[in-house]
Amino acid sequence: MTTETNRKRINLTDAFCRSAKPINGALTEYPDVKERGLALRVTPAGVKSWTFRYRNFAGQQKRLSLGRLDDVPLVEARGQAAAERARVHNKL
């Protein structure tokens, strides 16, 4: 599966998240400018979910799913991402 990542971080808003579409029909991630590591993932079928990316103690990139847009609003996703970053940081 091909993943498109919008390299430019976006100030995600509720309106943008509701209207987000996949780029070129591929799984697309839209990184948030306000909360480092948080991104909105949009599948080719239009399913939207939150993801948090981080590096573990070995320097490997990891991804954690935070839930679907329908179940987790933007403000809550930002809070979860901040909490996960603190948890990961405390383990390092």
mmCIF file of N, CA and C in Angstrom:
data_model
loop_
_atom_site.group_PDB
_atom_site.id
_atom_site.type_symbol
_atom_site.label_atom_id
_atom_site.label_comp_id
_atom_site.label_asym_id
_atom_site.label_seq_id
_atom_site.Cartn_x
_atom_site.Cartn_y
_atom_site.Cartn_z
ATOM 1 N N MET A 1 0.844 -1.171 0.000
ATOM 2 C CA MET A 1 0.000 0.000 0.000
ATOM 3 C C MET A 1 0.892 1.237 0.000
ATOM 4 N N THR A 2 0.638 2.134 -0.884
ATOM 5 C CA THR A 2 1.395 3.367 -0.985
ATOM 6 C C THR A 2 0.851 4.388 0.007
ATOM 7 N N THR A 3 1.747 5.081 0.667
ATOM 8 C CA THR A 3 1.335 6.128 1.597
ATOM 9 C C THR A 3 1.878 7.452 1.121
ATOM 10 N N GLU A 4 0.994 8.400 0.958
ATOM 11 C CA GLU A 4 1.382 9.772 0.636
ATOM 12 C C GLU A 4 1.437 10.531 1.951
ATOM 13 N N THR A 5 2.486 11.261 2.174
ATOM 14 C CA THR A 5 2.561 12.118 3.346
ATOM 15 C C THR A 5 2.693 13.540 2.868
ATOM 16 N N ASN A 6 1.757 14.346 3.318
ATOM 17 C CA ASN A 6 1.837 15.765 3.024
ATOM 18 C C ASN A 6 3.012 16.277 3.849
ATOM 19 N N ARG A 7 4.139 16.566 3.223
ATOM 20 C CA ARG A 7 5.364 16.951 3.931
ATOM 21 C C ARG A 7 5.196 18.239 4.732
ATOM 22 N N LYS A 8 4.306 19.078 4.289
ATOM 23 C CA LYS A 8 4.066 20.337 4.977
ATOM 24 C C LYS A 8 3.057 20.092 6.104
ATOM 25 N N ARG A 9 3.445 20.447 7.317
ATOM 26 C CA ARG A 9 2.514 20.288 8.423
ATOM 27 C C ARG A 9 1.403 21.322 8.285
ATOM 28 N N ILE A 10 0.230 20.939 8.728
ATOM 29 C CA ILE A 10 -0.971 21.747 8.546
ATOM 30 C C ILE A 10 -1.554 22.110 9.907
ATOM 31 N N ASN A 11 -2.086 23.322 10.020
ATOM 32 C CA ASN A 11 -2.833 23.681 11.217
ATOM 33 C C ASN A 11 -4.200 23.009 11.077
ATOM 34 N N LEU A 12 -4.290 21.783 11.577
ATOM 35 C CA LEU A 12 -5.530 21.031 11.426
ATOM 36 C C LEU A 12 -6.669 21.736 12.142
ATOM 37 N N THR A 13 -7.809 21.784 11.478
ATOM 38 C CA THR A 13 -9.035 22.331 12.049
ATOM 39 C C THR A 13 -10.121 21.283 11.883
ATOM 40 N N ASP A 14 -11.205 21.428 12.627
ATOM 41 C CA ASP A 14 -12.314 20.491 12.489
ATOM 42 C C ASP A 14 -12.832 20.474 11.058
ATOM 43 N N ALA A 15 -12.951 21.654 10.446
ATOM 44 C CA ALA A 15 -13.470 21.747 9.073
ATOM 45 C C ALA A 15 -12.537 21.038 8.088
ATOM 46 N N PHE A 16 -11.213 21.259 8.219
ATOM 47 C CA PHE A 16 -10.272 20.595 7.320
ATOM 48 C C PHE A 16 -10.362 19.086 7.487
ATOM 49 N N CYS A 17 -10.403 18.615 8.718
ATOM 50 C CA CYS A 17 -10.437 17.172 8.975
ATOM 51 C C CYS A 17 -11.672 16.528 8.359
ATOM 52 N N ARG A 18 -12.810 17.194 8.469
ATOM 53 C CA ARG A 18 -14.042 16.643 7.880
ATOM 54 C C ARG A 18 -13.954 16.571 6.357
ATOM 55 N N SER A 19 -13.255 17.534 5.731
ATOM 56 C CA SER A 19 -13.210 17.599 4.267
ATOM 57 C C SER A 19 -11.965 16.944 3.655
ATOM 58 N N ALA A 20 -11.033 16.469 4.462
ATOM 59 C CA ALA A 20 -9.776 15.905 3.958
ATOM 60 C C ALA A 20 -10.023 14.713 3.036
ATOM 61 N N LYS A 21 -9.259 14.654 1.972
ATOM 62 C CA LYS A 21 -9.349 13.572 0.982
ATOM 63 C C LYS A 21 -7.961 12.962 0.801
ATOM 64 N N PRO A 22 -7.905 11.696 0.378
ATOM 65 C CA PRO A 22 -6.590 11.104 0.089
ATOM 66 C C PRO A 22 -5.987 11.731 -1.164
ATOM 67 N N ILE A 23 -4.664 11.868 -1.176
ATOM 68 C CA ILE A 23 -3.961 12.425 -2.330
ATOM 69 C C ILE A 23 -3.676 11.308 -3.317
ATOM 70 N N ASN A 24 -4.039 11.506 -4.565
ATOM 71 C CA ASN A 24 -3.807 10.520 -5.634
ATOM 72 C C ASN A 24 -4.355 9.136 -5.306
ATOM 73 N N GLY A 25 -5.429 9.071 -4.521
ATOM 74 C CA GLY A 25 -6.060 7.797 -4.204
ATOM 75 C C GLY A 25 -5.242 6.888 -3.302
ATOM 76 N N ALA A 26 -4.235 7.424 -2.635
ATOM 77 C CA ALA A 26 -3.377 6.621 -1.757
ATOM 78 C C ALA A 26 -3.617 7.009 -0.303
ATOM 79 N N LEU A 27 -3.277 6.120 0.598
ATOM 80 C CA LEU A 27 -3.323 6.421 2.014
ATOM 81 C C LEU A 27 -2.514 7.695 2.256
ATOM 82 N N THR A 28 -3.115 8.681 2.899
ATOM 83 C CA THR A 28 -2.478 9.981 3.062
ATOM 84 C C THR A 28 -2.455 10.386 4.520
ATOM 85 N N GLU A 29 -1.349 10.956 4.957
ATOM 86 C CA GLU A 29 -1.237 11.482 6.313
ATOM 87 C C GLU A 29 -1.059 12.995 6.250
ATOM 88 N N TYR A 30 -1.812 13.689 7.083
ATOM 89 C CA TYR A 30 -1.715 15.138 7.203
ATOM 90 C C TYR A 30 -1.181 15.460 8.600
ATOM 91 N N PRO A 31 0.115 15.772 8.737
ATOM 92 C CA PRO A 31 0.696 16.080 10.048
ATOM 93 C C PRO A 31 0.187 17.414 10.596
ATOM 94 N N ASP A 32 -0.011 17.441 11.904
ATOM 95 C CA ASP A 32 -0.507 18.639 12.581
ATOM 96 C C ASP A 32 0.641 19.566 12.950
ATOM 97 N N VAL A 33 0.458 20.850 12.755
ATOM 98 C CA VAL A 33 1.483 21.836 13.095
ATOM 99 C C VAL A 33 1.490 22.127 14.604
ATOM 100 N N LYS A 34 0.366 21.980 15.271
ATOM 101 C CA LYS A 34 0.275 22.335 16.686
ATOM 102 C C LYS A 34 0.743 21.230 17.625
ATOM 103 N N GLU A 35 0.569 19.988 17.234
ATOM 104 C CA GLU A 35 0.938 18.871 18.116
ATOM 105 C C GLU A 35 1.889 17.942 17.375
ATOM 106 N N ARG A 36 3.168 18.047 17.706
ATOM 107 C CA ARG A 36 4.213 17.269 17.039
ATOM 108 C C ARG A 36 3.934 15.769 17.168
ATOM 109 N N GLY A 37 3.993 15.069 16.039
ATOM 110 C CA GLY A 37 3.773 13.628 16.014
ATOM 111 C C GLY A 37 2.357 13.228 15.652
ATOM 112 N N LEU A 38 1.408 14.141 15.800
ATOM 113 C CA LEU A 38 0.007 13.846 15.493
ATOM 114 C C LEU A 38 -0.251 14.025 14.007
ATOM 115 N N ALA A 39 -1.010 13.103 13.415
ATOM 116 C CA ALA A 39 -1.387 13.228 12.003
ATOM 117 C C ALA A 39 -2.769 12.632 11.788
ATOM 118 N N LEU A 40 -3.480 13.189 10.824
ATOM 119 C CA LEU A 40 -4.752 12.638 10.372
ATOM 120 C C LEU A 40 -4.448 11.722 9.202
ATOM 121 N N ARG A 41 -4.841 10.460 9.298
ATOM 122 C CA ARG A 41 -4.656 9.486 8.206
ATOM 123 C C ARG A 41 -5.981 9.337 7.468
ATOM 124 N N VAL A 42 -5.912 9.399 6.140
ATOM 125 C CA VAL A 42 -7.117 9.234 5.312
ATOM 126 C C VAL A 42 -6.840 8.094 4.341
ATOM 127 N N THR A 43 -7.656 7.038 4.417
ATOM 128 C CA THR A 43 -7.476 5.884 3.532
ATOM 129 C C THR A 43 -8.102 6.175 2.175
ATOM 130 N N PRO A 44 -7.763 5.380 1.154
ATOM 131 C CA PRO A 44 -8.391 5.561 -0.158
ATOM 132 C C PRO A 44 -9.916 5.442 -0.103
ATOM 133 N N ALA A 45 -10.428 4.679 0.872
ATOM 134 C CA ALA A 45 -11.877 4.527 1.021
ATOM 135 C C ALA A 45 -12.503 5.698 1.779
ATOM 136 N N GLY A 46 -11.665 6.626 2.276
ATOM 137 C CA GLY A 46 -12.171 7.808 2.965
ATOM 138 C C GLY A 46 -12.262 7.669 4.478
ATOM 139 N N VAL A 47 -11.772 6.563 5.037
ATOM 140 C CA VAL A 47 -11.778 6.393 6.493
ATOM 141 C C VAL A 47 -10.707 7.300 7.091
ATOM 142 N N LYS A 48 -11.080 8.053 8.116
ATOM 143 C CA LYS A 48 -10.164 9.022 8.726
ATOM 144 C C LYS A 48 -9.872 8.613 10.166
ATOM 145 N N SER A 49 -8.584 8.582 10.498
ATOM 146 C CA SER A 49 -8.188 8.211 11.850
ATOM 147 C C SER A 49 -6.980 9.034 12.283
ATOM 148 N N TRP A 50 -6.755 9.030 13.591
ATOM 149 C CA TRP A 50 -5.633 9.763 14.177
ATOM 150 C C TRP A 50 -4.476 8.812 14.425
ATOM 151 N N THR A 51 -3.279 9.303 14.191
ATOM 152 C CA THR A 51 -2.084 8.512 14.442
ATOM 153 C C THR A 51 -1.042 9.393 15.124
ATOM 154 N N PHE A 52 -0.232 8.764 15.958
ATOM 155 C CA PHE A 52 0.852 9.462 16.641
ATOM 156 C C PHE A 52 2.145 8.740 16.290
ATOM 157 N N ARG A 53 3.095 9.461 15.720
ATOM 158 C CA ARG A 53 4.399 8.897 15.354
ATOM 159 C C ARG A 53 5.461 9.387 16.326
ATOM 160 N N TYR A 54 6.352 8.462 16.685
ATOM 161 C CA TYR A 54 7.438 8.793 17.603
ATOM 162 C C TYR A 54 8.604 7.845 17.352
ATOM 163 N N ARG A 55 9.724 8.132 17.964
ATOM 164 C CA ARG A 55 10.887 7.245 17.894
ATOM 165 C C ARG A 55 11.107 6.649 19.274
ATOM 166 N N ASN A 56 11.348 5.326 19.309
ATOM 167 C CA ASN A 56 11.581 4.666 20.584
ATOM 168 C C ASN A 56 13.033 4.843 21.024
ATOM 169 N N PHE A 57 13.402 4.221 22.127
ATOM 170 C CA PHE A 57 14.745 4.395 22.679
ATOM 171 C C PHE A 57 15.832 3.919 21.731
ATOM 172 N N ALA A 58 15.495 3.000 20.813
ATOM 173 C CA ALA A 58 16.463 2.486 19.840
ATOM 174 C C ALA A 58 16.498 3.344 18.568
ATOM 175 N N GLY A 59 15.699 4.382 18.531
ATOM 176 C CA GLY A 59 15.675 5.259 17.363
ATOM 177 C C GLY A 59 14.763 4.783 16.243
ATOM 178 N N GLN A 60 13.987 3.723 16.495
ATOM 179 C CA GLN A 60 13.071 3.206 15.476
ATOM 180 C C GLN A 60 11.781 4.017 15.483
ATOM 181 N N GLN A 61 11.291 4.322 14.267
ATOM 182 C CA GLN A 61 10.041 5.067 14.177
ATOM 183 C C GLN A 61 8.879 4.117 14.457
ATOM 184 N N LYS A 62 7.968 4.563 15.300
ATOM 185 C CA LYS A 62 6.786 3.785 15.672
ATOM 186 C C LYS A 62 5.549 4.630 15.410
ATOM 187 N N ARG A 63 4.419 3.940 15.279
ATOM 188 C CA ARG A 63 3.148 4.632 15.048
ATOM 189 C C ARG A 63 2.099 4.027 15.968
ATOM 190 N N LEU A 64 1.326 4.889 16.594
ATOM 191 C CA LEU A 64 0.276 4.470 17.503
ATOM 192 C C LEU A 64 -1.047 5.041 17.016
ATOM 193 N N SER A 65 -2.050 4.206 16.884
ATOM 194 C CA SER A 65 -3.375 4.668 16.470
ATOM 195 C C SER A 65 -4.096 5.253 17.681
ATOM 196 N N LEU A 66 -4.723 6.407 17.490
ATOM 197 C CA LEU A 66 -5.441 7.082 18.571
ATOM 198 C C LEU A 66 -6.955 7.018 18.391
ATOM 199 N N GLY A 67 -7.430 6.415 17.319
ATOM 200 C CA GLY A 67 -8.866 6.283 17.092
ATOM 201 C C GLY A 67 -9.319 6.981 15.825
ATOM 202 N N ARG A 68 -10.568 6.726 15.477
ATOM 203 C CA ARG A 68 -11.150 7.322 14.269
ATOM 204 C C ARG A 68 -11.666 8.731 14.531
ATOM 205 N N LEU A 69 -11.661 9.531 13.495
ATOM 206 C CA LEU A 69 -12.126 10.917 13.580
ATOM 207 C C LEU A 69 -13.560 10.976 14.101
ATOM 208 N N ASP A 70 -14.408 10.020 13.702
ATOM 209 C CA ASP A 70 -15.808 10.013 14.151
ATOM 210 C C ASP A 70 -15.921 9.835 15.663
ATOM 211 N N ASP A 71 -14.948 9.152 16.279
ATOM 212 C CA ASP A 71 -14.998 8.846 17.709
ATOM 213 C C ASP A 71 -14.139 9.776 18.569
ATOM 214 N N VAL A 72 -13.098 10.344 17.964
ATOM 215 C CA VAL A 72 -12.139 11.162 18.713
ATOM 216 C C VAL A 72 -12.029 12.534 18.050
ATOM 217 N N PRO A 73 -12.546 13.580 18.695
ATOM 218 C CA PRO A 73 -12.436 14.913 18.097
ATOM 219 C C PRO A 73 -10.987 15.410 18.110
ATOM 220 N N LEU A 74 -10.720 16.415 17.311
ATOM 221 C CA LEU A 74 -9.382 16.976 17.164
ATOM 222 C C LEU A 74 -8.762 17.371 18.499
ATOM 223 N N VAL A 75 -9.497 18.071 19.327
ATOM 224 C CA VAL A 75 -8.942 18.537 20.603
ATOM 225 C C VAL A 75 -8.538 17.352 21.477
ATOM 226 N N GLU A 76 -9.313 16.291 21.454
ATOM 227 C CA GLU A 76 -8.993 15.098 22.232
ATOM 228 C C GLU A 76 -7.782 14.377 21.636
ATOM 229 N N ALA A 77 -7.688 14.324 20.321
ATOM 230 C CA ALA A 77 -6.539 13.689 19.663
ATOM 231 C C ALA A 77 -5.253 14.425 20.025
ATOM 232 N N ARG A 78 -5.309 15.755 20.065
ATOM 233 C CA ARG A 78 -4.128 16.531 20.460
ATOM 234 C C ARG A 78 -3.734 16.226 21.899
ATOM 235 N N GLY A 79 -4.719 16.103 22.764
ATOM 236 C CA GLY A 79 -4.443 15.768 24.160
ATOM 237 C C GLY A 79 -3.835 14.377 24.308
ATOM 238 N N GLN A 80 -4.360 13.414 23.559
ATOM 239 C CA GLN A 80 -3.824 12.052 23.598
ATOM 240 C C GLN A 80 -2.392 12.015 23.079
ATOM 241 N N ALA A 81 -2.129 12.763 22.015
ATOM 242 C CA ALA A 81 -0.777 12.796 21.449
ATOM 243 C C ALA A 81 0.210 13.395 22.452
ATOM 244 N N ALA A 82 -0.190 14.457 23.136
ATOM 245 C CA ALA A 82 0.683 15.075 24.141
ATOM 246 C C ALA A 82 0.949 14.104 25.285
ATOM 247 N N ALA A 83 -0.089 13.383 25.705
ATOM 248 C CA ALA A 83 0.073 12.400 26.793
ATOM 249 C C ALA A 83 0.986 11.259 26.365
ATOM 250 N N GLU A 84 0.840 10.783 25.132
ATOM 251 C CA GLU A 84 1.694 9.700 24.637
ATOM 252 C C GLU A 84 3.139 10.159 24.511
ATOM 253 N N ARG A 85 3.350 11.402 24.062
ATOM 254 C CA ARG A 85 4.709 11.921 23.951
ATOM 255 C C ARG A 85 5.361 11.960 25.332
ATOM 256 N N ALA A 86 4.616 12.408 26.338
ATOM 257 C CA ALA A 86 5.152 12.445 27.701
ATOM 258 C C ALA A 86 5.455 11.036 28.198
ATOM 259 N N ARG A 87 4.574 10.077 27.896
ATOM 260 C CA ARG A 87 4.793 8.694 28.310
ATOM 261 C C ARG A 87 6.043 8.136 27.663
ATOM 262 N N VAL A 88 6.205 8.358 26.358
ATOM 263 C CA VAL A 88 7.380 7.860 25.627
ATOM 264 C C VAL A 88 8.639 8.537 26.152
ATOM 265 N N HIS A 89 8.568 9.836 26.391
ATOM 266 C CA HIS A 89 9.727 10.584 26.885
ATOM 267 C C HIS A 89 10.165 10.056 28.253
ATOM 268 N N ASN A 90 9.210 9.737 29.120
ATOM 269 C CA ASN A 90 9.536 9.240 30.453
ATOM 270 C C ASN A 90 10.145 7.845 30.425
ATOM 271 N N LYS A 91 9.868 7.072 29.372
ATOM 272 C CA LYS A 91 10.461 5.737 29.239
ATOM 273 C C LYS A 91 11.894 5.805 28.738
ATOM 274 N N LEU A 92 12.254 6.909 28.061
ATOM 275 C CA LEU A 92 13.604 7.049 27.529
ATOM 276 C C LEU A 92 14.517 7.329 28.649
#
